[in-house]
CSV table of C-alpha atoms in Angstrom, one decimal:
chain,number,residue,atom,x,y,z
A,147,UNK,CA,0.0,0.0,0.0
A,148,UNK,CA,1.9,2.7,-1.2
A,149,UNK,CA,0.6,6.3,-0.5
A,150,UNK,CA,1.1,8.8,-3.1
A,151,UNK,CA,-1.2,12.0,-2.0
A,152,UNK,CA,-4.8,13.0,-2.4
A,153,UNK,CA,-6.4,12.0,-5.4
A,154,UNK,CA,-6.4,15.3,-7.5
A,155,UNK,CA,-2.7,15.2,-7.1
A,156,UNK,CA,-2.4,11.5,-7.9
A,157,UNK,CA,-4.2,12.4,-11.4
A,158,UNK,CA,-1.9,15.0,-11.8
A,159,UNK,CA,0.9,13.2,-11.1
A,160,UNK,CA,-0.4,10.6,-13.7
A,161,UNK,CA,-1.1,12.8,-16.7
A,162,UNK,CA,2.5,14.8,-16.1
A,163,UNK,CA,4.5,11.0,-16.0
A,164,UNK,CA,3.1,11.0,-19.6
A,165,UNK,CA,5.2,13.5,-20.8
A,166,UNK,CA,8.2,12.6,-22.6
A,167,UNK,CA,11.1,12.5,-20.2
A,168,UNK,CA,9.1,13.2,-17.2
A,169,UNK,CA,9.0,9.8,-15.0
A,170,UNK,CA,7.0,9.4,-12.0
A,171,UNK,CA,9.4,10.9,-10.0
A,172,UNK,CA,10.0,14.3,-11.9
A,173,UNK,CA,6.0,14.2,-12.2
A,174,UNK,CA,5.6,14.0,-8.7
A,175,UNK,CA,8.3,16.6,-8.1
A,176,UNK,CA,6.7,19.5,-10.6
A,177,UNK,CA,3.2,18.4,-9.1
A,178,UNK,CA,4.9,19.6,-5.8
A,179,UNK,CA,6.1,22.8,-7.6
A,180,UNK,CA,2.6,23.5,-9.1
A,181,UNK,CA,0.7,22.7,-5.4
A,182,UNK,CA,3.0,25.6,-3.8
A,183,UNK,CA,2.9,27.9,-6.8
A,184,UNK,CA,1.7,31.0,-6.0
A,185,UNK,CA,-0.7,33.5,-7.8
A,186,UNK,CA,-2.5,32.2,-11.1
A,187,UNK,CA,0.7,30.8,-13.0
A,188,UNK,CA,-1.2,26.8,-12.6
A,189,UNK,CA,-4.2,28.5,-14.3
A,190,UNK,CA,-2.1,30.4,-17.2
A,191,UNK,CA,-0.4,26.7,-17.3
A,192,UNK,CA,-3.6,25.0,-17.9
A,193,UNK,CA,-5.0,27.5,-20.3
A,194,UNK,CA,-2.1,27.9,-22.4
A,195,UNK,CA,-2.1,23.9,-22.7
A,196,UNK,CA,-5.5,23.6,-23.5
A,197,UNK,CA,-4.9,26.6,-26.4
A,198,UNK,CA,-2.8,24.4,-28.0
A,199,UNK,CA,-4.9,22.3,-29.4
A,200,UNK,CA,-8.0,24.3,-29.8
A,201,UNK,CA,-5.8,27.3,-31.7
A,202,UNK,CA,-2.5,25.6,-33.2
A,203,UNK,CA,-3.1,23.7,-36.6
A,204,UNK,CA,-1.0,22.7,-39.5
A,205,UNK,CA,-0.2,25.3,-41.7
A,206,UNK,CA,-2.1,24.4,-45.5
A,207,UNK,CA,0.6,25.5,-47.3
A,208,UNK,CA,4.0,24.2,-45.7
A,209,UNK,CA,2.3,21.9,-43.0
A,210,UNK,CA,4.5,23.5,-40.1
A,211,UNK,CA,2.3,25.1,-36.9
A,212,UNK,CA,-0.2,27.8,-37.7
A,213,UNK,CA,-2.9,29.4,-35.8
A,214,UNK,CA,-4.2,30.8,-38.5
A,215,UNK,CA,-4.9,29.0,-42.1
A,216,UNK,CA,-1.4,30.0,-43.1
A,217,UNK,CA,1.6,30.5,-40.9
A,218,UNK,CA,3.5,33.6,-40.5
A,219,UNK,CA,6.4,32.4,-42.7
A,220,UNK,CA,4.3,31.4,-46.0
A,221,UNK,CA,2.1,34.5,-45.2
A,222,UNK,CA,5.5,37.0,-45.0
A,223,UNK,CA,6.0,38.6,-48.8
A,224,UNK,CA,9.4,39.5,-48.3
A,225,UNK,CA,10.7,35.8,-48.1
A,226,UNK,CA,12.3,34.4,-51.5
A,227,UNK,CA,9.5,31.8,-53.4
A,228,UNK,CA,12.2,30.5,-55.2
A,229,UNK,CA,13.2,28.4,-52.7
A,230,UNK,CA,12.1,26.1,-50.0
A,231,UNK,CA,13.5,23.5,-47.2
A,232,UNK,CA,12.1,20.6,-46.9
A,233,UNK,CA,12.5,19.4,-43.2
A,234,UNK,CA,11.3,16.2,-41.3
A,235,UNK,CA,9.8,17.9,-37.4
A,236,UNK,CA,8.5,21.4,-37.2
A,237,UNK,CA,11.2,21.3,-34.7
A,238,UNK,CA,13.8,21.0,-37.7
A,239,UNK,CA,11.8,24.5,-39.2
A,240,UNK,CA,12.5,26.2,-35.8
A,241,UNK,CA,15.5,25.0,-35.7
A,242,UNK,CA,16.8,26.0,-39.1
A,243,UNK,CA,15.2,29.4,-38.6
A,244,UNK,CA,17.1,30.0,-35.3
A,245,UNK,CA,20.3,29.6,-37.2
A,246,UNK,CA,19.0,33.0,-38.7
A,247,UNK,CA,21.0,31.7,-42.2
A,248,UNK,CA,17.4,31.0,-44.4
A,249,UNK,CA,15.2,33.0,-46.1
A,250,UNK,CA,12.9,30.8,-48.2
A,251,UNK,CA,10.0,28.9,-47.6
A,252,UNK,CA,9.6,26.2,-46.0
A,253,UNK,CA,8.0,22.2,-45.9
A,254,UNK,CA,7.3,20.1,-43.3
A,255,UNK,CA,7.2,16.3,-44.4
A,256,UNK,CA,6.0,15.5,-41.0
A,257,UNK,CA,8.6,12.5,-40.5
A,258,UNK,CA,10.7,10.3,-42.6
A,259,UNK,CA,11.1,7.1,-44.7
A,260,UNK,CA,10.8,3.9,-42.7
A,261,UNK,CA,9.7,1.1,-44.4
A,262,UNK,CA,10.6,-1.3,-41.1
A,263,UNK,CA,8.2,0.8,-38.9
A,264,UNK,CA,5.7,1.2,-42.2
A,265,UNK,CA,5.6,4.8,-42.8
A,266,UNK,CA,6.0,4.7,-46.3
A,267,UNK,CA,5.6,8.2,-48.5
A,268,UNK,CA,2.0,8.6,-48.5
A,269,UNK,CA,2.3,9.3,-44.8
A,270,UNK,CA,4.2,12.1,-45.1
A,271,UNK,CA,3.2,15.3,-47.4
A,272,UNK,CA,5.7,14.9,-49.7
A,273,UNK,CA,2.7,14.4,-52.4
A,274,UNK,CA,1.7,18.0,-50.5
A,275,UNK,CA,5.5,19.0,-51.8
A,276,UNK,CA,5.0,18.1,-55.4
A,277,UNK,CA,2.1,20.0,-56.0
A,278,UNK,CA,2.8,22.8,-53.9
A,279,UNK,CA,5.9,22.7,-56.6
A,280,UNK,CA,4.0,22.7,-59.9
A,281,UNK,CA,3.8,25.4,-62.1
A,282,UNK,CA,6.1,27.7,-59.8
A,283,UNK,CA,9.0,29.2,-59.7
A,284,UNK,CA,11.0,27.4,-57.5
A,285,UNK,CA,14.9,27.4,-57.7
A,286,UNK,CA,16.1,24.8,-55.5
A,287,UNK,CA,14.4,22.7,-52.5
A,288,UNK,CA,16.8,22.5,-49.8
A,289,UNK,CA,16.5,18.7,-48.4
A,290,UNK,CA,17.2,19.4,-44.6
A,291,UNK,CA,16.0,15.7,-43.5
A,292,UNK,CA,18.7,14.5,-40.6
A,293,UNK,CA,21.4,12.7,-41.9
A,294,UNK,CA,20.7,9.7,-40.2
A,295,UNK,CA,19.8,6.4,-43.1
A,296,UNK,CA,15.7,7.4,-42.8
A,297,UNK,CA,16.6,11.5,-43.7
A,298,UNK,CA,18.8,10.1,-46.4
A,299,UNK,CA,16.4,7.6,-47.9
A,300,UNK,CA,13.8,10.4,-48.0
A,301,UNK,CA,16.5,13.2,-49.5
A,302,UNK,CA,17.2,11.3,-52.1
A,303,UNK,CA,13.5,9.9,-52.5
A,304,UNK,CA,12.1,13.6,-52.7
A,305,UNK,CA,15.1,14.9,-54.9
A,306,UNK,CA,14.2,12.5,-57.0
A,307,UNK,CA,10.7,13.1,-57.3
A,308,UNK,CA,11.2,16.7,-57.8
A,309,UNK,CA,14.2,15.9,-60.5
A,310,UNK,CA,11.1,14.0,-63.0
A,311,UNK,CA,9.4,17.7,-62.7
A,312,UNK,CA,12.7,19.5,-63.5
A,313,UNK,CA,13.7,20.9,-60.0
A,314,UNK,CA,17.0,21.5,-58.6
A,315,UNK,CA,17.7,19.9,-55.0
A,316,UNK,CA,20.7,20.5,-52.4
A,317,UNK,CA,21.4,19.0,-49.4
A,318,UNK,CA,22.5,20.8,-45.9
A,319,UNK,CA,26.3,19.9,-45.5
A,320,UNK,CA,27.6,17.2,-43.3
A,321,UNK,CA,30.7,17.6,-41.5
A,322,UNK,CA,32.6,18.3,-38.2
A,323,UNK,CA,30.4,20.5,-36.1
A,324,UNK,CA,31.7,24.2,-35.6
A,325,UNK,CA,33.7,24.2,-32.4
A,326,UNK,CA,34.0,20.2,-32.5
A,327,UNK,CA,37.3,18.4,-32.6
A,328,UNK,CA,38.3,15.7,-34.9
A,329,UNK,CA,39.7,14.0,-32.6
A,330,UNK,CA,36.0,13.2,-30.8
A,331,UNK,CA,34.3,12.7,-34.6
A,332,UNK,CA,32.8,9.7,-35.1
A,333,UNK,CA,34.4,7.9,-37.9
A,334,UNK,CA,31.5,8.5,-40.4
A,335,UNK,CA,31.0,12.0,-40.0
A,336,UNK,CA,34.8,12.4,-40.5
A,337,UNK,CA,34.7,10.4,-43.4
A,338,UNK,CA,32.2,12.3,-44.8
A,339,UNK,CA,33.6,15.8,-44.2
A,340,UNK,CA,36.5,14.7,-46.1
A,341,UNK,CA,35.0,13.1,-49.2
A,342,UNK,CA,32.9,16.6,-49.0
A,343,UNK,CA,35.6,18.6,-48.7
A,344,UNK,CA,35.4,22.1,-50.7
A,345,UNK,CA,38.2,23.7,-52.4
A,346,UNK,CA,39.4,26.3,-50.0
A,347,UNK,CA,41.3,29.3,-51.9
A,348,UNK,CA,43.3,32.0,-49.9
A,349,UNK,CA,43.5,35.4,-52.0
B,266,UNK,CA,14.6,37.9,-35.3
B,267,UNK,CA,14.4,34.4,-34.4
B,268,UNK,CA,11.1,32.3,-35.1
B,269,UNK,CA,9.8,30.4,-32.2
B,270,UNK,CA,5.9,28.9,-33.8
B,271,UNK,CA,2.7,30.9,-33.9
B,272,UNK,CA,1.5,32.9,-30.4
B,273,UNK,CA,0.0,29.8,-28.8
B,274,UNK,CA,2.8,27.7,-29.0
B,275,UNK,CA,5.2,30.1,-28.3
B,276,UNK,CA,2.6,30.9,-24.9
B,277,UNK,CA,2.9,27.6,-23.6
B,278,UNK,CA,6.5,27.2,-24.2
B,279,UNK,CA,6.4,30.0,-22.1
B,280,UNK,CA,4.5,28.5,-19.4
B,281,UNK,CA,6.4,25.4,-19.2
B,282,UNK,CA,9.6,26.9,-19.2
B,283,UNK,CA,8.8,27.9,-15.9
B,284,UNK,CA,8.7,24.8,-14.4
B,285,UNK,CA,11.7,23.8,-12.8
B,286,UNK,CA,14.3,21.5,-14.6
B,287,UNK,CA,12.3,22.5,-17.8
B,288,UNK,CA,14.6,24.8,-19.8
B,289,UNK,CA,13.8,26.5,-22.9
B,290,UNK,CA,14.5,23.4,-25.5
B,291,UNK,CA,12.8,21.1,-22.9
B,292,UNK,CA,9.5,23.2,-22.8
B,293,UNK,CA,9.6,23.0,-27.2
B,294,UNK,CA,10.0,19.6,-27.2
B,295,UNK,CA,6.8,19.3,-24.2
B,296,UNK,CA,4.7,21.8,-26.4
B,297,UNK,CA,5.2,19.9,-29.7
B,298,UNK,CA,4.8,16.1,-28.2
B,299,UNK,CA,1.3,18.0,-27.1
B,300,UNK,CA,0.5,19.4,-30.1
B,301,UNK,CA,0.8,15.9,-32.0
B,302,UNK,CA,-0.4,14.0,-29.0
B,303,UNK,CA,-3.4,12.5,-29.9
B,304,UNK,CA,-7.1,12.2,-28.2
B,305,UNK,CA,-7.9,14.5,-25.4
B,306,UNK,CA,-4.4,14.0,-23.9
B,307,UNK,CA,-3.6,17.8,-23.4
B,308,UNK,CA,-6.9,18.6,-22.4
B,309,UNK,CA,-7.0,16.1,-19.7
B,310,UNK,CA,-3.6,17.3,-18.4
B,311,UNK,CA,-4.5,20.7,-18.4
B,312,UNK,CA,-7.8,19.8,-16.4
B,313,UNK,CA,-5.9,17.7,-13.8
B,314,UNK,CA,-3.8,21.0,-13.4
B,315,UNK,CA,-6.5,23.5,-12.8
B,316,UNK,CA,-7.6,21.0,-10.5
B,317,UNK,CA,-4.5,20.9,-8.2
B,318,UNK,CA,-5.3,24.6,-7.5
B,319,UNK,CA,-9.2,24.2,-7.0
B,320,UNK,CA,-9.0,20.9,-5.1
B,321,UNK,CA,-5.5,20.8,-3.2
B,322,UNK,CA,-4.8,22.4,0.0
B,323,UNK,CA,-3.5,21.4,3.2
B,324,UNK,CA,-4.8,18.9,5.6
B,325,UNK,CA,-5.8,20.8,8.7
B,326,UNK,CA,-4.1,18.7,11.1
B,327,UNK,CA,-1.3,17.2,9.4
B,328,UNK,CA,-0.5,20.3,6.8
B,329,UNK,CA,0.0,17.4,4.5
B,330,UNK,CA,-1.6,17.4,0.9
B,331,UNK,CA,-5.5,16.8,1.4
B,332,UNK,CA,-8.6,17.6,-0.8
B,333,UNK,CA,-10.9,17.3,2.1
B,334,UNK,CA,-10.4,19.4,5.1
B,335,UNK,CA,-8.4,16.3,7.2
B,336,UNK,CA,-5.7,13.9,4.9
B,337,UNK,CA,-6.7,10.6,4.1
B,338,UNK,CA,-3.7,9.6,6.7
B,339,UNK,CA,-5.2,11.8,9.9
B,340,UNK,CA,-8.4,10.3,9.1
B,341,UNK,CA,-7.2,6.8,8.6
B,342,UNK,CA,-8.6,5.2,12.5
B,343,UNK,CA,-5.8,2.1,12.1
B,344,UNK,CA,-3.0,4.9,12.1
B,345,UNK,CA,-0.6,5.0,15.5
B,346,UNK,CA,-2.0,8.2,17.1
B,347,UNK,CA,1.2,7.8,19.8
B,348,UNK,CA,3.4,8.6,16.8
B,349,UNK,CA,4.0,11.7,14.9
B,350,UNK,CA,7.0,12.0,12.4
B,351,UNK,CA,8.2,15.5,11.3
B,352,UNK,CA,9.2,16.1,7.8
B,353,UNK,CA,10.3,19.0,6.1
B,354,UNK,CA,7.8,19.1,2.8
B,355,UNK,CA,5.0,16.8,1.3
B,356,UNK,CA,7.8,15.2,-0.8
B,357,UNK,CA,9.1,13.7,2.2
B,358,UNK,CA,6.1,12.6,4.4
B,359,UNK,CA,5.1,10.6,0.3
B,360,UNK,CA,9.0,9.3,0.7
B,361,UNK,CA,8.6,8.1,4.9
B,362,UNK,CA,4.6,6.6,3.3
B,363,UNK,CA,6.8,5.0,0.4
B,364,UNK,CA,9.1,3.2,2.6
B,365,UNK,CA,6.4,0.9,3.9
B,366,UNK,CA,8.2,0.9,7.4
B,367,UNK,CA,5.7,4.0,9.2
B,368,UNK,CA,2.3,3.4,10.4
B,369,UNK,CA,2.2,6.5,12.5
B,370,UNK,CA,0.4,10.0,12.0
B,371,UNK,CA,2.5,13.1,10.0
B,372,UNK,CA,3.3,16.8,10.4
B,373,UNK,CA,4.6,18.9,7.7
B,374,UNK,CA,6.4,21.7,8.9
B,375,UNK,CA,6.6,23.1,5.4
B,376,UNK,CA,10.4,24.1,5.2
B,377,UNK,CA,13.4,24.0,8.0
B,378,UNK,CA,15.5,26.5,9.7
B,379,UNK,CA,17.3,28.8,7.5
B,380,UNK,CA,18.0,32.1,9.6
B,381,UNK,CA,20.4,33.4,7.0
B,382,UNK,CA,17.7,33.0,4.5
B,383,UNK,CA,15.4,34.7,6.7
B,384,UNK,CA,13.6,31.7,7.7
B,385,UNK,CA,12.5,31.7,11.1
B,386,UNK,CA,10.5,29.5,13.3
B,387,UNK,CA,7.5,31.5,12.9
B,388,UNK,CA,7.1,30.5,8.9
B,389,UNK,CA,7.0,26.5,10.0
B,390,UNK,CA,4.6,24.8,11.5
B,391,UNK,CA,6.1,24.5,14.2
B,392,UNK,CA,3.7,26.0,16.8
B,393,UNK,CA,0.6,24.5,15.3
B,394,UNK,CA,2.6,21.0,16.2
B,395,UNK,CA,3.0,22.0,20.0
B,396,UNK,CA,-0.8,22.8,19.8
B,397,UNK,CA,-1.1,19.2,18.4
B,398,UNK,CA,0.8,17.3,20.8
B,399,UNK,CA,-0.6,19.4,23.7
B,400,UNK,CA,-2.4,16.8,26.4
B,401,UNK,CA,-2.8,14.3,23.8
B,402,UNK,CA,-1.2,10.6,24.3
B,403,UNK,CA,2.2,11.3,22.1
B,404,UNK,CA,4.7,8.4,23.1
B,405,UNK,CA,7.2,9.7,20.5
B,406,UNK,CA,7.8,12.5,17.7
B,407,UNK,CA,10.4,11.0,15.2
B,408,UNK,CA,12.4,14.1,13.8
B,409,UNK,CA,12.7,13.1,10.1
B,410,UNK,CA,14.0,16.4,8.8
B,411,UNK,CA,16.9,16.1,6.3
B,412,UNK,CA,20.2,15.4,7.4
B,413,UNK,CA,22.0,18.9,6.4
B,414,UNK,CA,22.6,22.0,8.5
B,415,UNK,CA,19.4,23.3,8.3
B,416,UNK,CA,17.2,19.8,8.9
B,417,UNK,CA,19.6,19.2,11.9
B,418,UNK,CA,19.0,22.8,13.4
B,419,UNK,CA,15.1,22.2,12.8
B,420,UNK,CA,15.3,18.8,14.4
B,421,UNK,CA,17.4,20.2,17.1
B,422,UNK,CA,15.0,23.3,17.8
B,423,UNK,CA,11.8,21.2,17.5
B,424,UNK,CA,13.2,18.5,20.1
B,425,UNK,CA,14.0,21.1,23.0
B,426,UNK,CA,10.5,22.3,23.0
B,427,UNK,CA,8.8,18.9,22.4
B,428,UNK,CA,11.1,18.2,25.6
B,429,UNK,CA,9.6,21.2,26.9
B,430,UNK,CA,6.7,19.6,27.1
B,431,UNK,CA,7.7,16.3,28.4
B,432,UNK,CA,7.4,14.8,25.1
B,433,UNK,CA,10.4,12.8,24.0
B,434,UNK,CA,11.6,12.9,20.0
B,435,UNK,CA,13.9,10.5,18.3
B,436,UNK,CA,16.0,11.3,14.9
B,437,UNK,CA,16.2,9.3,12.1
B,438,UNK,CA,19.4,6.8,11.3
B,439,UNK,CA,22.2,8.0,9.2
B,440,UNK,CA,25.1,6.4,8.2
B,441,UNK,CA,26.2,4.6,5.0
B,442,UNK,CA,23.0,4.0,2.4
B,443,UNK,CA,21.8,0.6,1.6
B,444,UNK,CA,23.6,-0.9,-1.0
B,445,UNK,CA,26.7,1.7,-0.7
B,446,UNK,CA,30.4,1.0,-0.6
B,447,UNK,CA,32.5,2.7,2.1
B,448,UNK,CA,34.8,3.7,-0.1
B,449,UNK,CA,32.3,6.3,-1.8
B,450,UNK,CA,30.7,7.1,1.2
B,451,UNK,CA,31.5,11.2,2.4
B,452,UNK,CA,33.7,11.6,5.2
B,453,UNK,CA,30.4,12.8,7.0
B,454,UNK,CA,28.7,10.2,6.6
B,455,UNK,CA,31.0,7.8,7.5
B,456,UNK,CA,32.1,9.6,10.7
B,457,UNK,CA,28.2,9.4,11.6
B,458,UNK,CA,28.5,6.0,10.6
B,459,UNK,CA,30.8,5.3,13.0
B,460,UNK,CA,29.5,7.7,16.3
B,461,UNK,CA,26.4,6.4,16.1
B,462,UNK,CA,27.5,2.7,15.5
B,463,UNK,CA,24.7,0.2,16.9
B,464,UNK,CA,25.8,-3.3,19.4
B,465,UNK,CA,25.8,-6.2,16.6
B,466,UNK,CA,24.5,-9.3,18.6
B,467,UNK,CA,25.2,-13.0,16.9
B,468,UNK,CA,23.1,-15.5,18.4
């Protein structure tokens, strides 16, 4: 008989252990924090939660988050048509806009190529990507899947798709991380930055 | 300008980040496992959150976590009423229940000495545990506070006026943990170890 609290804290304890990374233990412990909270921040916690799934949707146009029909990026006109990255998570888009480097579109694929686990490419919007393609004038589409052997399998699956309709892909570079040492590189990324190696011209 | 996800999102990043051990990257990660969690997931977490405020407080008695007026422990009739242990926080009176080894009553004194921190006796529950154990049959207060400078001030402080009373308190055991090896153990702990050493019997 193992006592764990009052029943509205047990429940609470329960919903926050299914949380990604939060075991009972942590759960327990920011159920604690929440108890003694002071003022209304449990309440702005519990709106803002329940927001997100009556207000955030999927953008129509690139599939990343939206509250509206279209998200801020595909609504903005001063970023460049002519190009868009294709990403896996809309935590890659966040991520790729953080780095502050990209000012094209963008287009969520909403995961990756995994025949073992069955998500084949109807479950990702990568017929979505072909359309949103046709007719336009897009440049290049940026294939910033991870480079892990799902990302690659759906790079090259997309660039090839978009080849047949006579549009140019890239691929994000693969390499030693800035600040990393090659001396901790795993041997594939190490071989990789050196097949990919650029010329490198001092004027 | 860096893009962080449409207003809600960015909102309950916001919120989460404020719990503790939940940074920044942590709380984008939570908010996007929600907004792809499926069923009513998020809005049965963010019910059984509004609900610690509206249904949590603290047991009258025991200043333990209750949603009635008394805890389910104070209430419990099969509970020791000669025995009261004395725990910092409602973490630890769950930890002492958890143990399996404790079939008396509680008392939460909702933080320990901390006079540099401007923590005095009068923000503990200290007095409302001398009201308790006034003319009632109290054999024994075990003093389970933790074993730093401050749990071992409040143990101390708590025991003279229990004494005061004629009342007589008992610590917990500290020494090595179960399942330790002596060669990790602190210097502390192992001089503890040793003072408080118990006679080993071998029949």
């Amino acid at each position: 008989m193992s006592y764990r609290g009052p029943q509205a804290f047990r429940r609470a304890v329960t919903e926050l252990a299914r949380l990604p990374g939060i075991g009972e233990k942590s759960a327990q412990r920011l159920a604690l924090f929440l108890v003694r909270s002071e003022g209304k921040y449990v309440q702005e916690l519990a709106e803002a939660l329940a927001d997100l799934t009556r207000k955030i949707t999927l953008c129509r146009t690139c599939f990343g988050l939206a509250d509206t029909e279209e998200c801020g990026i595909c609504r903005d006109p001063a970023r460049d048509d002519g190009l868009i990255c294709v990403v896996e998570e809309p935590s890659d888009l966040m991520a790729v806009e953080q780095s502050g480097q990209y000012r094209g579109r963008y287009h969520v694929l909403h995961g990756s190529l995994a025949p073992l686990d069955g998500v084949g490419p109807e479950h990702l919007k990568v017929r979505e990507l072909l359309e949103r393609v046709k007719g336009r004038p897009v440049r290049e589409v940026v294939l910033a899947t991870n480079p892990d052997v799902e990302g690659e399998a759906t790079a090259l699956y997309v660039a090839k798709l978009l080849g047949e309709q006579g549009i140019r892909s890239s691929r994000i570079a693969m390499g030693i991380p800035m600040g990393g040492h090659l001396e901790y590189a795993d041997q594939v990324t190490l071989a990789r930055a050196i097949a990919e190696r650029r010329e490198f011209t001092v004027r």
